[in-house]
mmCIF file of C-alpha atoms in Angstrom:
data_model
loop_
_atom_site.group_PDB
_atom_site.id
_atom_site.type_symbol
_atom_site.label_atom_id
_atom_site.label_comp_id
_atom_site.label_asym_id
_atom_site.label_seq_id
_atom_site.Cartn_x
_atom_site.Cartn_y
_atom_site.Cartn_z
ATOM 1 C CA MET A 23 0.000 0.000 0.000
ATOM 2 C CA ASN A 24 1.431 3.348 -1.053
ATOM 3 C CA ASP A 25 0.777 5.996 1.628
ATOM 4 C CA ALA A 26 2.665 8.864 -0.121
ATOM 5 C CA ILE A 27 0.740 12.145 -0.342
ATOM 6 C CA LYS A 28 0.071 13.164 -3.873
ATOM 7 C CA PRO A 29 -0.083 16.862 -4.793
ATOM 8 C CA ASN A 30 -3.512 18.339 -5.613
ATOM 9 C CA ARG A 31 -3.405 19.190 -9.315
ATOM 10 C CA PHE A 32 -6.425 21.514 -8.956
ATOM 11 C CA LYS A 33 -4.762 23.746 -6.347
ATOM 12 C CA LYS A 34 -2.416 26.432 -7.588
ATOM 13 C CA ASP A 35 0.965 26.550 -5.988
ATOM 14 C CA ALA A 36 0.999 29.585 -3.657
ATOM 15 C CA ALA A 37 4.750 29.724 -3.766
ATOM 16 C CA ILE A 38 4.750 30.878 -7.352
ATOM 17 C CA PRO A 39 4.156 34.715 -7.391
ATOM 18 C CA THR A 40 2.023 36.472 -9.999
ATOM 19 C CA PRO A 41 3.915 39.688 -10.857
ATOM 20 C CA TRP A 42 1.042 41.665 -12.429
ATOM 21 C CA LYS A 43 -1.155 41.080 -9.408
ATOM 22 C CA GLU A 44 1.494 42.013 -6.874
ATOM 23 C CA HIS A 45 2.967 45.020 -8.631
ATOM 24 C CA GLY A 46 0.176 46.207 -10.919
ATOM 25 C CA LEU A 47 -0.390 45.954 -14.627
ATOM 26 C CA TYR A 48 2.747 47.984 -15.436
ATOM 27 C CA PRO A 49 5.134 47.346 -12.546
ATOM 28 C CA HIS A 50 7.966 49.165 -14.287
ATOM 29 C CA ILE A 51 6.056 52.549 -14.320
ATOM 30 C CA PRO A 52 5.924 54.462 -10.964
ATOM 31 C CA LYS A 53 2.490 55.344 -9.583
ATOM 32 C CA MET A 54 3.144 59.135 -9.654
ATOM 33 C CA ALA A 55 4.100 58.976 -13.311
ATOM 34 C CA ARG A 56 0.910 57.095 -14.141
ATOM 35 C CA LEU A 57 -1.112 59.704 -12.210
ATOM 36 C CA ALA A 58 0.597 62.531 -14.107
ATOM 37 C CA VAL A 59 -0.183 60.889 -17.429
ATOM 38 C CA LEU A 60 -3.832 60.475 -16.428
ATOM 39 C CA ILE A 61 -4.081 64.149 -15.421
ATOM 40 C CA CYS A 62 -2.536 65.249 -18.718
ATOM 41 C CA VAL A 63 -4.992 63.139 -20.700
ATOM 42 C CA LEU A 64 -7.982 64.501 -18.774
ATOM 43 C CA SER A 65 -6.684 68.079 -19.163
ATOM 44 C CA LEU A 66 -6.348 67.671 -22.908
ATOM 45 C CA ILE A 67 -9.897 66.319 -23.082
ATOM 46 C CA ALA A 68 -11.190 69.275 -21.014
ATOM 47 C CA ILE A 69 -9.339 71.819 -23.175
ATOM 48 C CA TYR A 70 -10.682 70.255 -26.344
ATOM 49 C CA ALA A 71 -14.221 70.222 -24.945
ATOM 50 C CA HIS A 72 -13.898 73.870 -23.838
ATOM 51 C CA ASP A 73 -12.632 75.002 -27.231
ATOM 52 C CA ALA A 74 -15.346 73.051 -28.962
ATOM 53 C CA VAL A 75 -18.020 74.800 -26.858
ATOM 54 C CA VAL A 76 -16.736 78.378 -26.977
ATOM 55 C CA GLN A 77 -15.949 78.234 -30.697
ATOM 56 C CA SER A 78 -19.159 76.564 -31.734
ATOM 57 C CA PRO A 79 -21.596 78.891 -33.540
ATOM 58 C CA PHE A 80 -24.409 76.958 -31.872
ATOM 59 C CA PHE A 81 -23.690 78.790 -28.582
ATOM 60 C CA THR A 82 -23.514 82.301 -30.056
ATOM 61 C CA VAL A 83 -25.911 84.732 -28.373
ATOM 62 C CA ARG A 84 -28.792 85.187 -30.790
ATOM 63 C CA GLN A 85 -31.493 86.544 -28.510
ATOM 64 C CA VAL A 86 -31.374 89.140 -25.688
ATOM 65 C CA ALA A 87 -34.425 89.784 -23.530
ATOM 66 C CA VAL A 88 -34.425 93.089 -21.591
ATOM 67 C CA SER A 89 -36.970 93.907 -18.890
ATOM 68 C CA GLY A 90 -37.495 96.740 -16.396
ATOM 69 C CA GLU A 91 -36.264 99.545 -18.634
ATOM 70 C CA HIS A 92 -38.205 102.793 -18.938
ATOM 71 C CA ARG A 93 -35.939 105.807 -18.746
ATOM 72 C CA ALA A 94 -32.952 103.792 -19.951
ATOM 73 C CA LYS A 95 -33.296 102.755 -23.584
ATOM 74 C CA LYS A 96 -32.839 99.156 -24.676
ATOM 75 C CA GLN A 97 -30.169 100.178 -27.200
ATOM 76 C CA GLU A 98 -28.214 101.919 -24.422
ATOM 77 C CA ILE A 99 -28.397 98.797 -22.251
ATOM 78 C CA LEU A 100 -27.203 96.547 -25.086
ATOM 79 C CA ALA A 101 -24.315 98.911 -25.825
ATOM 80 C CA LEU A 102 -23.233 98.877 -22.162
ATOM 81 C CA ALA A 103 -23.545 95.088 -22.125
ATOM 82 C CA GLY A 104 -21.110 94.861 -25.035
ATOM 83 C CA LEU A 105 -23.451 92.849 -27.232
ATOM 84 C CA SER A 106 -22.982 94.866 -30.394
ATOM 85 C CA ASP A 107 -20.840 92.071 -31.891
ATOM 86 C CA PRO A 108 -21.515 88.291 -31.825
ATOM 87 C CA VAL A 109 -20.353 86.643 -28.608
ATOM 88 C CA ASN A 110 -20.422 83.090 -27.260
ATOM 89 C CA ILE A 111 -22.877 82.770 -24.366
ATOM 90 C CA PHE A 112 -20.300 80.935 -22.231
ATOM 91 C CA GLN A 113 -17.718 83.690 -22.759
ATOM 92 C CA VAL A 114 -20.006 86.305 -21.211
ATOM 93 C CA ASN A 115 -18.558 87.656 -17.962
ATOM 94 C CA VAL A 116 -21.834 88.063 -16.082
ATOM 95 C CA PRO A 117 -20.579 90.140 -13.073
ATOM 96 C CA ALA A 118 -18.651 92.518 -15.331
ATOM 97 C CA MET A 119 -21.654 92.921 -17.650
ATOM 98 C CA GLU A 120 -23.967 93.677 -14.703
ATOM 99 C CA LYS A 121 -21.525 96.310 -13.448
ATOM 100 C CA ARG A 122 -21.324 98.000 -16.864
ATOM 101 C CA ILE A 123 -25.108 98.097 -17.228
ATOM 102 C CA ALA A 124 -25.534 99.504 -13.711
ATOM 103 C CA SER A 125 -23.207 102.392 -14.665
ATOM 104 C CA HIS A 126 -26.139 103.928 -16.586
ATOM 105 C CA PRO A 127 -27.341 106.877 -14.476
ATOM 106 C CA TRP A 128 -30.982 105.756 -14.538
ATOM 107 C CA ILE A 129 -30.247 102.124 -13.598
ATOM 108 C CA SER A 130 -29.952 101.192 -9.928
ATOM 109 C CA THR A 131 -29.205 97.459 -10.256
ATOM 110 C CA ALA A 132 -28.857 94.992 -13.138
ATOM 111 C CA SER A 133 -29.102 91.202 -13.314
ATOM 112 C CA VAL A 134 -27.894 89.049 -16.235
ATOM 113 C CA ARG A 135 -28.917 85.406 -16.635
ATOM 114 C CA ARG A 136 -28.116 82.780 -19.273
ATOM 115 C CA SER A 137 -31.114 80.919 -20.703
ATOM 116 C CA LEU A 138 -30.980 77.770 -22.842
ATOM 117 C CA PHE A 139 -28.027 77.805 -25.255
ATOM 118 C CA TYR A 140 -28.149 81.189 -26.969
ATOM 119 C CA THR A 141 -30.400 83.547 -24.930
ATOM 120 C CA LEU A 142 -29.405 86.208 -22.401
ATOM 121 C CA THR A 143 -31.968 87.727 -20.038
ATOM 122 C CA ILE A 144 -31.176 91.200 -18.675
ATOM 123 C CA SER A 145 -33.324 92.587 -15.860
ATOM 124 C CA VAL A 146 -32.814 96.137 -14.610
ATOM 125 C CA VAL A 147 -34.241 98.126 -11.719
ATOM 126 C CA GLU A 148 -34.323 101.840 -12.420
ATOM 127 C CA GLN A 149 -33.853 104.693 -9.989
ATOM 128 C CA SER A 150 -36.943 106.129 -8.289
ATOM 129 C CA PRO A 151 -36.591 109.920 -8.655
ATOM 130 C CA LEU A 152 -37.728 111.872 -5.620
ATOM 131 C CA ALA A 153 -36.833 115.517 -6.236
ATOM 132 C CA ILE A 154 -34.571 118.000 -8.023
ATOM 133 C CA VAL A 155 -31.966 119.679 -5.830
ATOM 134 C CA ARG A 156 -30.761 123.128 -6.825
ATOM 135 C CA ILE A 157 -27.218 123.996 -5.684
ATOM 136 C CA GLU A 158 -25.617 127.374 -6.326
ATOM 137 C CA ASN A 159 -22.907 127.300 -9.025
ATOM 138 C CA MET A 160 -23.655 123.652 -9.837
ATOM 139 C CA PRO A 161 -26.043 121.885 -12.224
ATOM 140 C CA ASP A 162 -29.363 120.808 -10.798
ATOM 141 C CA MET A 163 -29.325 117.151 -9.761
ATOM 142 C CA ILE A 164 -31.932 114.455 -9.240
ATOM 143 C CA ILE A 165 -32.007 112.509 -5.973
ATOM 144 C CA ASN A 166 -33.575 109.069 -5.572
ATOM 145 C CA ALA A 167 -35.907 107.801 -2.860
ATOM 146 C CA GLN A 168 -32.933 107.340 -0.517
ATOM 147 C CA GLY A 169 -31.834 110.932 -1.039
ATOM 148 C CA VAL A 170 -28.756 110.017 -3.095
ATOM 149 C CA PRO A 171 -27.992 112.200 -6.151
ATOM 150 C CA PHE A 172 -27.669 109.946 -9.196
ATOM 151 C CA LYS A 173 -27.614 112.253 -12.237
ATOM 152 C CA ALA A 174 -27.624 115.850 -13.383
ATOM 153 C CA TYR A 175 -31.071 117.142 -14.278
ATOM 154 C CA ASP A 176 -31.573 117.670 -18.011
ATOM 155 C CA PRO A 177 -34.863 119.468 -18.810
ATOM 156 C CA GLU A 178 -34.844 118.173 -22.391
ATOM 157 C CA GLN A 179 -34.330 114.514 -21.490
ATOM 158 C CA ASP A 180 -35.697 114.215 -17.950
ATOM 159 C CA HIS A 181 -39.259 115.208 -18.705
ATOM 160 C CA GLY A 182 -42.565 113.408 -18.424
ATOM 161 C CA PHE A 183 -42.766 113.406 -14.642
ATOM 162 C CA PHE A 184 -43.255 115.999 -11.915
ATOM 163 C CA LEU A 185 -40.556 116.499 -9.284
ATOM 164 C CA PRO A 186 -40.453 119.154 -6.545
ATOM 165 C CA VAL A 187 -37.457 121.475 -6.540
ATOM 166 C CA ILE A 188 -35.350 121.796 -3.365
ATOM 167 C CA SER A 189 -33.047 124.669 -2.437
ATOM 168 C CA GLY A 190 -31.021 125.593 0.651
ATOM 169 C CA LEU A 191 -29.182 122.276 1.062
ATOM 170 C CA ASP A 192 -25.416 121.846 1.236
ATOM 171 C CA LEU A 193 -23.748 119.136 -0.832
ATOM 172 C CA THR A 194 -21.038 117.047 0.872
ATOM 173 C CA HIS A 195 -18.185 115.407 -1.032
ATOM 174 C CA THR A 196 -16.413 112.487 0.678
ATOM 175 C CA GLU A 197 -14.684 109.377 -0.699
ATOM 176 C CA ASN A 198 -15.269 110.543 -4.302
ATOM 177 C CA LEU A 199 -19.042 110.593 -3.704
ATOM 178 C CA TYR A 200 -21.481 113.490 -3.491
ATOM 179 C CA HIS A 201 -24.233 113.211 -0.906
ATOM 180 C CA PHE A 202 -26.424 115.188 1.487
ATOM 181 C CA GLU A 203 -26.494 114.854 5.248
ATOM 182 C CA GLY A 204 -27.579 116.619 8.417
ATOM 183 C CA PRO A 205 -30.837 117.383 10.272
ATOM 184 C CA LEU A 206 -32.134 119.725 7.571
ATOM 185 C CA PHE A 207 -31.726 117.126 4.845
ATOM 186 C CA ASP A 208 -33.323 114.461 7.059
ATOM 187 C CA ALA A 209 -36.263 116.819 7.561
ATOM 188 C CA VAL A 210 -36.637 117.269 3.785
ATOM 189 C CA LEU A 211 -36.652 113.495 3.261
ATOM 190 C CA ASN A 212 -39.284 113.008 5.964
ATOM 191 C CA LEU A 213 -41.443 115.605 4.257
ATOM 192 C CA LEU A 214 -41.053 114.064 0.800
ATOM 193 C CA HIS A 215 -41.934 110.612 2.124
ATOM 194 C CA GLY A 216 -45.150 111.923 3.639
ATOM 195 C CA GLN A 217 -48.642 111.789 2.202
ATOM 196 C CA TYR A 218 -48.548 115.337 0.748
ATOM 197 C CA GLN A 219 -45.415 114.854 -1.334
ATOM 198 C CA ASP A 220 -47.197 114.907 -4.689
ATOM 199 C CA ARG A 221 -48.611 118.389 -4.019
ATOM 200 C CA ILE A 222 -45.346 120.183 -3.285
ATOM 201 C CA ILE A 223 -43.898 122.431 -5.984
ATOM 202 C CA PHE A 224 -40.900 123.947 -4.222
ATOM 203 C CA ILE A 225 -39.051 123.316 -0.937
ATOM 204 C CA HIS A 226 -36.621 125.727 0.706
ATOM 205 C CA GLY A 227 -34.524 124.593 3.640
ATOM 206 C CA ASP A 228 -33.122 126.888 6.300
ATOM 207 C CA PRO A 229 -30.851 125.507 9.037
ATOM 208 C CA HIS A 230 -32.520 127.768 11.641
ATOM 209 C CA MET A 231 -36.146 128.004 10.489
ATOM 210 C CA GLY A 232 -36.553 124.575 8.942
ATOM 211 C CA ILE A 233 -38.613 123.980 5.808
ATOM 212 C CA THR A 234 -40.850 126.276 3.803
ATOM 213 C CA ILE A 235 -42.838 124.706 0.993
ATOM 214 C CA HIS A 236 -44.845 126.142 -1.898
ATOM 215 C CA LEU A 237 -48.133 124.414 -2.667
ATOM 216 C CA PRO A 238 -50.802 124.964 -5.299
ATOM 217 C CA ASP A 239 -53.491 127.204 -3.848
ATOM 218 C CA ARG A 240 -55.970 124.738 -2.413
ATOM 219 C CA PHE A 241 -56.552 126.873 0.657
ATOM 220 C CA ASN A 242 -58.796 129.482 -1.001
ATOM 221 C CA LEU A 243 -62.185 128.565 -2.378
ATOM 222 C CA ASN A 244 -61.723 130.862 -5.387
ATOM 223 C CA PRO A 245 -58.012 131.501 -6.043
ATOM 224 C CA GLN A 246 -57.416 135.031 -7.237
ATOM 225 C CA LEU A 247 -54.294 134.418 -9.304
ATOM 226 C CA GLU A 248 -53.584 132.224 -12.318
ATOM 227 C CA ASN A 249 -51.612 129.138 -11.154
ATOM 228 C CA PRO A 250 -51.428 130.499 -7.589
ATOM 229 C CA VAL A 251 -48.862 129.183 -5.126
ATOM 230 C CA ILE A 252 -49.051 129.510 -1.337
ATOM 231 C CA PRO A 253 -45.880 129.395 0.849
ATOM 232 C CA VAL A 254 -46.264 127.345 4.031
ATOM 233 C CA SER A 255 -43.598 127.348 6.781
ATOM 234 C CA LEU A 256 -43.402 123.949 8.500
ATOM 235 C CA GLY A 257 -40.272 123.949 10.677
ATOM 236 C CA PHE A 258 -38.569 120.605 11.263
ATOM 237 C CA ASP A 259 -41.252 118.061 12.176
ATOM 238 C CA ASN A 260 -44.900 116.907 12.257
ATOM 239 C CA TYR A 261 -45.405 117.774 8.592
ATOM 240 C CA ASP A 262 -48.533 115.746 7.928
ATOM 241 C CA LYS A 263 -50.238 117.077 11.060
ATOM 242 C CA LYS A 264 -49.229 120.646 10.255
ATOM 243 C CA LEU A 265 -50.540 120.435 6.682
ATOM 244 C CA LEU A 266 -53.786 118.991 7.990
ATOM 245 C CA ARG A 267 -53.969 121.919 10.411
ATOM 246 C CA ALA A 268 -53.387 124.338 7.523
ATOM 247 C CA ARG A 269 -56.343 122.779 5.703
ATOM 248 C CA GLN A 270 -58.519 123.213 8.800
ATOM 249 C CA VAL A 271 -57.477 126.868 9.147
ATOM 250 C CA SER A 272 -58.267 127.557 5.486
ATOM 251 C CA GLN A 273 -61.692 125.947 5.862
ATOM 252 C CA TYR A 274 -62.422 128.131 8.892
ATOM 253 C CA ILE A 275 -61.375 131.344 7.103
ATOM 254 C CA THR A 276 -63.380 130.432 3.993
ATOM 255 C CA ALA A 277 -66.481 129.746 6.065
ATOM 256 C CA ASN A 278 -66.241 132.658 8.512
ATOM 257 C CA ILE A 279 -64.216 135.375 6.738
ATOM 258 C CA PRO A 280 -65.208 135.057 3.078
ATOM 259 C CA GLY A 281 -63.709 138.430 2.145
ATOM 260 C CA LYS A 282 -60.188 137.317 2.981
ATOM 261 C CA THR A 283 -57.749 135.392 0.790
ATOM 262 C CA ILE A 284 -54.915 133.379 2.321
ATOM 263 C CA CYS A 285 -51.476 134.476 1.037
ATOM 264 C CA ALA A 286 -49.132 132.553 3.384
ATOM 265 C CA ILE A 287 -49.256 130.262 6.415
ATOM 266 C CA ASP A 288 -46.676 129.878 9.208
ATOM 267 C CA LEU A 289 -46.894 126.542 11.038
ATOM 268 C CA PHE A 290 -43.473 126.458 12.707
ATOM 269 C CA ASP A 291 -45.394 125.789 15.925
ATOM 270 C CA ILE A 292 -48.507 123.712 15.313
ATOM 271 C CA ASP A 293 -50.225 125.269 18.347
ATOM 272 C CA THR A 294 -49.634 128.830 17.135
ATOM 273 C CA VAL A 295 -50.628 129.373 13.505
ATOM 274 C CA PHE A 296 -49.930 132.648 11.711
ATOM 275 C CA VAL A 297 -51.898 133.354 8.533
ATOM 276 C CA LYS A 298 -51.191 136.210 6.142
ATOM 277 C CA THR A 299 -54.329 137.318 4.336
ATOM 278 C CA ALA A 300 -55.418 140.026 1.959
ATOM 279 C CA ASP A 301 -58.783 141.453 1.012
ATOM 280 C CA THR A 302 -60.205 139.829 -2.098
ATOM 281 C CA ASP A 303 -61.112 143.167 -3.662
ATOM 282 C CA VAL A 304 -57.568 144.468 -3.071
ATOM 283 C CA LEU A 305 -56.193 141.464 -4.967
ATOM 284 C CA ASP A 306 -58.590 142.175 -7.812
ATOM 285 C CA THR A 307 -57.326 145.759 -7.985
ATOM 286 C CA ASN A 308 -53.685 144.611 -7.964
ATOM 287 C CA ILE A 309 -54.373 142.183 -10.810
ATOM 288 C CA GLU A 310 -55.934 144.947 -12.860
ATOM 289 C CA LYS A 311 -52.888 147.142 -12.281
ATOM 290 C CA GLY A 312 -50.493 144.362 -13.149
ATOM 291 C CA ALA A 313 -49.022 144.096 -9.629
#
């Protein structure tokens, strides 16, 4: 009987190493070199894909949608956006384009968005004009709802809307920016943000006496002058209450002193109202004489 152990022909000899399993498919190439080759191949693929996209006429901007413009013209916006010549939609520098568009004096903010493969959408928010400020030895300027001057007033171009005119304010120049500040300017803003803003024609500010406004003559039942204007001194505060009080005073004078016409009202102190009046027949005589 032969008790010798025979080798198992189905079992692989573990003593024999398999080089490609132990050292990789290419044991003679270092791992860092293989990684560098892979990065180079991927970079070349990315560069080719990028060039194929930015040079393809399929991605050329063919449609531009502009919204929110009113004072600013669409042609002006497109010129600031730099879209006069064909441009690839993926080559558009969106932040730079938004900054150029917002440099238009009537535009407050601009937003640019890519749509589909060849459409740009430009949305703008325009300035909200509040008033015209008149400064001595300087061009008139328009301020927005925040009181910031944003452009010089041009009567030929900036028409089609009514804005009150302000005088008596001092312009401050700091950090290459012009702006207004101080209690008097704050008082003017409070007045313009009140409920009577749309009736004011002219505002004069005085650092000691506050604000005097000129309103259309709605205080007299039958105004004696053509396009009459009544000056009303309001001081520094309580503008809505003071203008309501002026209306009450005018109603009282109309009802109880019909022969008098209101010429001016002083409401610096709401509890002490001074009213300048004139006889109606005297005004008629002055009109006839051309006074």
